[in-house]
Amino acid sequence: MGRLDGTVALVTGASSGIGEATARALAAEGAAVAVAARRVDRLEELATAIRGEGGTVLVLETDLTDQEQARAAVERTVAQLGRLDTLVNNAGVMLLGPIVDAPVEEWDRMVALNLQGLLYSTHAALPHLLRAAEDSPRQVADVVNISSTAGRFVRLGTGSTTPPSSA
């Protein structure tokens, strides 16, 4: 038995990187895992691997910048997997160039996913997480927010970095 047998986790941004690895790790510990992202082909590959190792997985093609899609991902998780014990907010994007002259539309996209998407998912999940905490053996539910170290440094147009101030 895994430490997370009988629990359900929803992992956003699960189509690659940290989200994919997190979904695999949770499934290996016995959690049923809902995986959410826009790239459904990558999610299907992940689901095949998790099922091949005996895990339970639900694929959710989701654009978290849309509040209704974020809510629907949470509701489908609960409807199909029976509960929600853990939410891992991993979906995110970042600017891939100098901040100077970066298109404001890229900033808008980054805020929509990195901040609003996280808030939409968490808002939808909280009632389910609270219920899960009441009836789980651990008496706890988890919200895990993943952040990049790239958010800790400002990249100037020259390629140099400036560490955050310690104000």
PDB file of C-alpha atoms in Angstrom:
ATOM      1  CA  MET A   1       0.000   0.000   0.000  1.00  0.00           C
ATOM      2  CA  GLY A   2       1.144   3.497  -0.804  1.00  0.00           C
ATOM      3  CA  ARG A   3       1.055   6.349   1.652  1.00  0.00           C
ATOM      4  CA  LEU A   4      -1.611   8.064  -0.438  1.00  0.00           C
ATOM      5  CA  ASP A   5      -3.941   5.126  -1.086  1.00  0.00           C
ATOM      6  CA  GLY A   6      -7.542   6.308  -1.132  1.00  0.00           C
ATOM      7  CA  THR A   7      -6.653   9.913  -1.911  1.00  0.00           C
ATOM      8  CA  VAL A   8      -7.179  11.944  -5.076  1.00  0.00           C
ATOM      9  CA  ALA A   9      -4.850  14.622  -6.439  1.00  0.00           C
ATOM     10  CA  LEU A  10      -5.361  17.140  -9.231  1.00  0.00           C
ATOM     11  CA  VAL A  11      -2.134  18.314 -10.893  1.00  0.00           C
ATOM     12  CA  THR A  12      -2.254  21.286 -13.267  1.00  0.00           C
ATOM     13  CA  GLY A  13       0.416  21.777 -15.895  1.00  0.00           C
ATOM     14  CA  ALA A  14       0.915  18.006 -15.890  1.00  0.00           C
ATOM     15  CA  SER A  15       1.818  17.650 -19.566  1.00  0.00           C
ATOM     16  CA  SER A  16       5.559  18.058 -18.938  1.00  0.00           C
ATOM     17  CA  GLY A  17       8.317  18.889 -16.494  1.00  0.00           C
ATOM     18  CA  ILE A  18       7.581  19.270 -12.799  1.00  0.00           C
ATOM     19  CA  GLY A  19       3.844  18.670 -13.269  1.00  0.00           C
ATOM     20  CA  GLU A  20       4.400  15.383 -15.070  1.00  0.00           C
ATOM     21  CA  ALA A  21       6.940  14.232 -12.486  1.00  0.00           C
ATOM     22  CA  THR A  22       4.607  15.226  -9.654  1.00  0.00           C
ATOM     23  CA  ALA A  23       1.694  13.290 -11.150  1.00  0.00           C
ATOM     24  CA  ARG A  24       3.905  10.214 -11.526  1.00  0.00           C
ATOM     25  CA  ALA A  25       5.156  10.495  -7.936  1.00  0.00           C
ATOM     26  CA  LEU A  26       1.667  10.915  -6.486  1.00  0.00           C
ATOM     27  CA  ALA A  27       0.397   7.929  -8.472  1.00  0.00           C
ATOM     28  CA  ALA A  28       3.377   5.842  -7.327  1.00  0.00           C
ATOM     29  CA  GLU A  29       2.364   6.589  -3.728  1.00  0.00           C
ATOM     30  CA  GLY A  30      -1.171   5.329  -4.428  1.00  0.00           C
ATOM     31  CA  ALA A  31      -3.124   8.507  -5.160  1.00  0.00           C
ATOM     32  CA  ALA A  32      -5.610   8.551  -7.997  1.00  0.00           C
ATOM     33  CA  VAL A  33      -4.432  11.453 -10.149  1.00  0.00           C
ATOM     34  CA  ALA A  34      -6.295  13.905 -12.369  1.00  0.00           C
ATOM     35  CA  VAL A  35      -3.891  15.539 -14.815  1.00  0.00           C
ATOM     36  CA  ALA A  36      -4.820  18.871 -16.366  1.00  0.00           C
ATOM     37  CA  ALA A  37      -3.189  20.872 -19.169  1.00  0.00           C
ATOM     38  CA  ARG A  38      -3.869  22.158 -22.671  1.00  0.00           C
ATOM     39  CA  ARG A  39      -1.692  19.566 -24.441  1.00  0.00           C
ATOM     40  CA  VAL A  40      -4.010  16.555 -24.312  1.00  0.00           C
ATOM     41  CA  ASP A  41      -1.672  14.391 -26.407  1.00  0.00           C
ATOM     42  CA  ARG A  42       1.033  14.703 -23.740  1.00  0.00           C
ATOM     43  CA  LEU A  43      -1.513  14.021 -20.997  1.00  0.00           C
ATOM     44  CA  GLU A  44      -2.628  10.843 -22.779  1.00  0.00           C
ATOM     45  CA  GLU A  45       0.997   9.637 -22.928  1.00  0.00           C
ATOM     46  CA  LEU A  46       1.355  10.300 -19.214  1.00  0.00           C
ATOM     47  CA  ALA A  47      -1.935   8.532 -18.471  1.00  0.00           C
ATOM     48  CA  THR A  48      -0.808   5.466 -20.407  1.00  0.00           C
ATOM     49  CA  ALA A  49       2.402   5.327 -18.363  1.00  0.00           C
ATOM     50  CA  ILE A  50       0.589   5.747 -15.024  1.00  0.00           C
ATOM     51  CA  ARG A  51      -2.003   3.106 -15.922  1.00  0.00           C
ATOM     52  CA  GLY A  52       0.810   0.803 -17.043  1.00  0.00           C
ATOM     53  CA  GLU A  53       2.210   0.999 -13.512  1.00  0.00           C
ATOM     54  CA  GLY A  54      -1.201   0.167 -12.007  1.00  0.00           C
ATOM     55  CA  GLY A  55      -2.280   3.725 -11.255  1.00  0.00           C
ATOM     56  CA  THR A  56      -5.597   5.477 -11.686  1.00  0.00           C
ATOM     57  CA  VAL A  57      -5.568   8.613 -13.812  1.00  0.00           C
ATOM     58  CA  LEU A  58      -8.084  11.032 -15.304  1.00  0.00           C
ATOM     59  CA  VAL A  59      -7.086  13.221 -18.266  1.00  0.00           C
ATOM     60  CA  LEU A  60      -8.496  16.761 -18.278  1.00  0.00           C
ATOM     61  CA  GLU A  61      -7.819  18.964 -21.292  1.00  0.00           C
ATOM     62  CA  THR A  62      -8.045  22.344 -19.575  1.00  0.00           C
ATOM     63  CA  ASP A  63      -7.174  25.981 -20.204  1.00  0.00           C
ATOM     64  CA  LEU A  64      -6.854  27.334 -16.662  1.00  0.00           C
ATOM     65  CA  THR A  65      -7.027  30.939 -17.845  1.00  0.00           C
ATOM     66  CA  ASP A  66     -10.743  30.256 -18.351  1.00  0.00           C
ATOM     67  CA  GLN A  67     -12.468  30.250 -14.959  1.00  0.00           C
ATOM     68  CA  GLU A  68     -15.214  27.886 -16.127  1.00  0.00           C
ATOM     69  CA  GLN A  69     -12.683  25.350 -17.437  1.00  0.00           C
ATOM     70  CA  ALA A  70     -10.776  25.482 -14.143  1.00  0.00           C
ATOM     71  CA  ARG A  71     -14.000  24.903 -12.220  1.00  0.00           C
ATOM     72  CA  ALA A  72     -15.026  22.098 -14.573  1.00  0.00           C
ATOM     73  CA  ALA A  73     -11.653  20.345 -14.112  1.00  0.00           C
ATOM     74  CA  VAL A  74     -12.156  20.297 -10.349  1.00  0.00           C
ATOM     75  CA  GLU A  75     -15.778  19.150 -10.635  1.00  0.00           C
ATOM     76  CA  ARG A  76     -14.911  16.355 -13.102  1.00  0.00           C
ATOM     77  CA  THR A  77     -12.137  15.196 -10.787  1.00  0.00           C
ATOM     78  CA  VAL A  78     -14.539  14.899  -7.866  1.00  0.00           C
ATOM     79  CA  ALA A  79     -17.334  13.382  -9.974  1.00  0.00           C
ATOM     80  CA  GLN A  80     -15.124  10.733 -11.581  1.00  0.00           C
ATOM     81  CA  LEU A  81     -12.581  10.007  -8.845  1.00  0.00           C
ATOM     82  CA  GLY A  82     -14.843  10.553  -5.840  1.00  0.00           C
ATOM     83  CA  ARG A  83     -13.069  13.271  -3.874  1.00  0.00           C
ATOM     84  CA  LEU A  84     -10.185  15.759  -3.923  1.00  0.00           C
ATOM     85  CA  ASP A  85      -7.445  15.653  -1.283  1.00  0.00           C
ATOM     86  CA  THR A  86      -4.593  17.457  -3.010  1.00  0.00           C
ATOM     87  CA  LEU A  87      -4.389  20.292  -5.533  1.00  0.00           C
ATOM     88  CA  VAL A  88      -1.020  20.917  -7.147  1.00  0.00           C
ATOM     89  CA  ASN A  89      -1.007  24.271  -8.950  1.00  0.00           C
ATOM     90  CA  ASN A  90       1.881  23.811 -11.339  1.00  0.00           C
ATOM     91  CA  ALA A  91       0.667  25.327 -14.629  1.00  0.00           C
ATOM     92  CA  GLY A  92       2.632  28.401 -15.607  1.00  0.00           C
ATOM     93  CA  VAL A  93       4.464  30.301 -18.304  1.00  0.00           C
ATOM     94  CA  MET A  94       7.224  32.891 -18.257  1.00  0.00           C
ATOM     95  CA  LEU A  95       8.682  35.477 -20.558  1.00  0.00           C
ATOM     96  CA  LEU A  96      11.547  34.008 -22.534  1.00  0.00           C
ATOM     97  CA  GLY A  97      13.386  37.171 -23.384  1.00  0.00           C
ATOM     98  CA  PRO A  98      14.550  40.478 -22.011  1.00  0.00           C
ATOM     99  CA  ILE A  99      11.917  42.343 -20.017  1.00  0.00           C
ATOM    100  CA  VAL A 100      12.792  45.557 -21.827  1.00  0.00           C
ATOM    101  CA  ASP A 101      10.435  45.970 -24.788  1.00  0.00           C
ATOM    102  CA  ALA A 102       8.611  42.711 -23.968  1.00  0.00           C
ATOM    103  CA  PRO A 103       5.105  42.774 -25.457  1.00  0.00           C
ATOM    104  CA  VAL A 104       2.526  43.589 -22.790  1.00  0.00           C
ATOM    105  CA  GLU A 105       0.348  40.809 -24.245  1.00  0.00           C
ATOM    106  CA  GLU A 106       2.953  38.301 -23.005  1.00  0.00           C
ATOM    107  CA  TRP A 107       2.686  39.774 -19.511  1.00  0.00           C
ATOM    108  CA  ASP A 108      -1.106  39.521 -19.706  1.00  0.00           C
ATOM    109  CA  ARG A 109      -0.859  35.844 -20.702  1.00  0.00           C
ATOM    110  CA  MET A 110       1.592  35.168 -17.888  1.00  0.00           C
ATOM    111  CA  VAL A 111      -0.659  36.822 -15.282  1.00  0.00           C
ATOM    112  CA  ALA A 112      -3.749  35.053 -16.650  1.00  0.00           C
ATOM    113  CA  LEU A 113      -2.199  31.611 -16.194  1.00  0.00           C
ATOM    114  CA  ASN A 114       0.300  32.020 -13.356  1.00  0.00           C
ATOM    115  CA  LEU A 115      -1.968  34.043 -11.078  1.00  0.00           C
ATOM    116  CA  GLN A 116      -5.575  33.905 -12.207  1.00  0.00           C
ATOM    117  CA  GLY A 117      -5.383  30.229 -13.214  1.00  0.00           C
ATOM    118  CA  LEU A 118      -3.992  29.348  -9.794  1.00  0.00           C
ATOM    119  CA  LEU A 119      -6.741  31.370  -8.090  1.00  0.00           C
ATOM    120  CA  TYR A 120      -9.502  29.876 -10.247  1.00  0.00           C
ATOM    121  CA  SER A 121      -8.343  26.322  -9.521  1.00  0.00           C
ATOM    122  CA  THR A 122      -7.889  26.920  -5.823  1.00  0.00           C
ATOM    123  CA  HIS A 123     -11.242  28.678  -5.448  1.00  0.00           C
ATOM    124  CA  ALA A 124     -13.045  25.777  -7.127  1.00  0.00           C
ATOM    125  CA  ALA A 125     -11.135  23.164  -5.120  1.00  0.00           C
ATOM    126  CA  LEU A 126     -11.420  24.609  -1.605  1.00  0.00           C
ATOM    127  CA  PRO A 127     -14.887  23.250  -0.691  1.00  0.00           C
ATOM    128  CA  HIS A 128     -13.843  19.762  -1.815  1.00  0.00           C
ATOM    129  CA  LEU A 129     -10.504  19.965  -0.023  1.00  0.00           C
ATOM    130  CA  LEU A 130     -12.178  21.005   3.216  1.00  0.00           C
ATOM    131  CA  ARG A 131     -14.610  18.063   2.964  1.00  0.00           C
ATOM    132  CA  ALA A 132     -11.735  15.684   2.250  1.00  0.00           C
ATOM    133  CA  ALA A 133      -9.822  16.928   5.298  1.00  0.00           C
ATOM    134  CA  GLU A 134     -12.818  16.230   7.514  1.00  0.00           C
ATOM    135  CA  ASP A 135     -13.057  12.561   6.545  1.00  0.00           C
ATOM    136  CA  SER A 136      -9.458  11.630   5.775  1.00  0.00           C
ATOM    137  CA  PRO A 137      -7.326   9.648   8.216  1.00  0.00           C
ATOM    138  CA  ARG A 138      -4.715  12.422   8.160  1.00  0.00           C
ATOM    139  CA  GLN A 139      -7.368  15.132   8.792  1.00  0.00           C
ATOM    140  CA  VAL A 140      -5.654  17.288   6.183  1.00  0.00           C
ATOM    141  CA  ALA A 141      -5.908  18.303   2.549  1.00  0.00           C
ATOM    142  CA  ASP A 142      -3.122  19.935   0.573  1.00  0.00           C
ATOM    143  CA  VAL A 143      -2.728  22.874  -1.796  1.00  0.00           C
ATOM    144  CA  VAL A 144       0.734  22.974  -3.321  1.00  0.00           C
ATOM    145  CA  ASN A 145       1.747  25.976  -5.431  1.00  0.00           C
ATOM    146  CA  ILE A 146       4.792  25.485  -7.649  1.00  0.00           C
ATOM    147  CA  SER A 147       6.872  28.511  -8.572  1.00  0.00           C
ATOM    148  CA  SER A 148       9.935  28.971 -10.698  1.00  0.00           C
ATOM    149  CA  THR A 149      13.225  30.335  -9.477  1.00  0.00           C
ATOM    150  CA  ALA A 150      13.089  32.495 -12.608  1.00  0.00           C
ATOM    151  CA  GLY A 151      10.681  34.713 -10.693  1.00  0.00           C
ATOM    152  CA  ARG A 152      13.430  35.591  -8.230  1.00  0.00           C
ATOM    153  CA  PHE A 153      15.677  37.451 -10.670  1.00  0.00           C
ATOM    154  CA  VAL A 154      15.101  40.297 -13.095  1.00  0.00           C
ATOM    155  CA  ARG A 155      16.740  39.628 -16.438  1.00  0.00           C
ATOM    156  CA  LEU A 156      18.015  42.818 -18.022  1.00  0.00           C
ATOM    157  CA  GLY A 157      18.424  43.303 -21.748  1.00  0.00           C
ATOM    158  CA  THR A 158      22.168  42.706 -21.399  1.00  0.00           C
ATOM    159  CA  GLY A 159      21.721  39.132 -20.184  1.00  0.00           C
ATOM    160  CA  SER A 160      22.792  40.029 -16.645  1.00  0.00           C
ATOM    161  CA  THR A 161      20.652  39.252 -13.648  1.00  0.00           C
ATOM    162  CA  THR A 162      19.772  41.263 -10.612  1.00  0.00           C
ATOM    163  CA  PRO A 163      18.948  39.320  -7.447  1.00  0.00           C
ATOM    164  CA  PRO A 164      15.937  40.453  -5.439  1.00  0.00           C
ATOM    165  CA  SER A 165      16.530  43.111  -2.819  1.00  0.00           C
ATOM    166  CA  SER A 166      16.444  42.030   0.801  1.00  0.00           C
ATOM    167  CA  ALA A 167      14.227  44.896   1.907  1.00  0.00           C
TER     168      ALA A 167
END
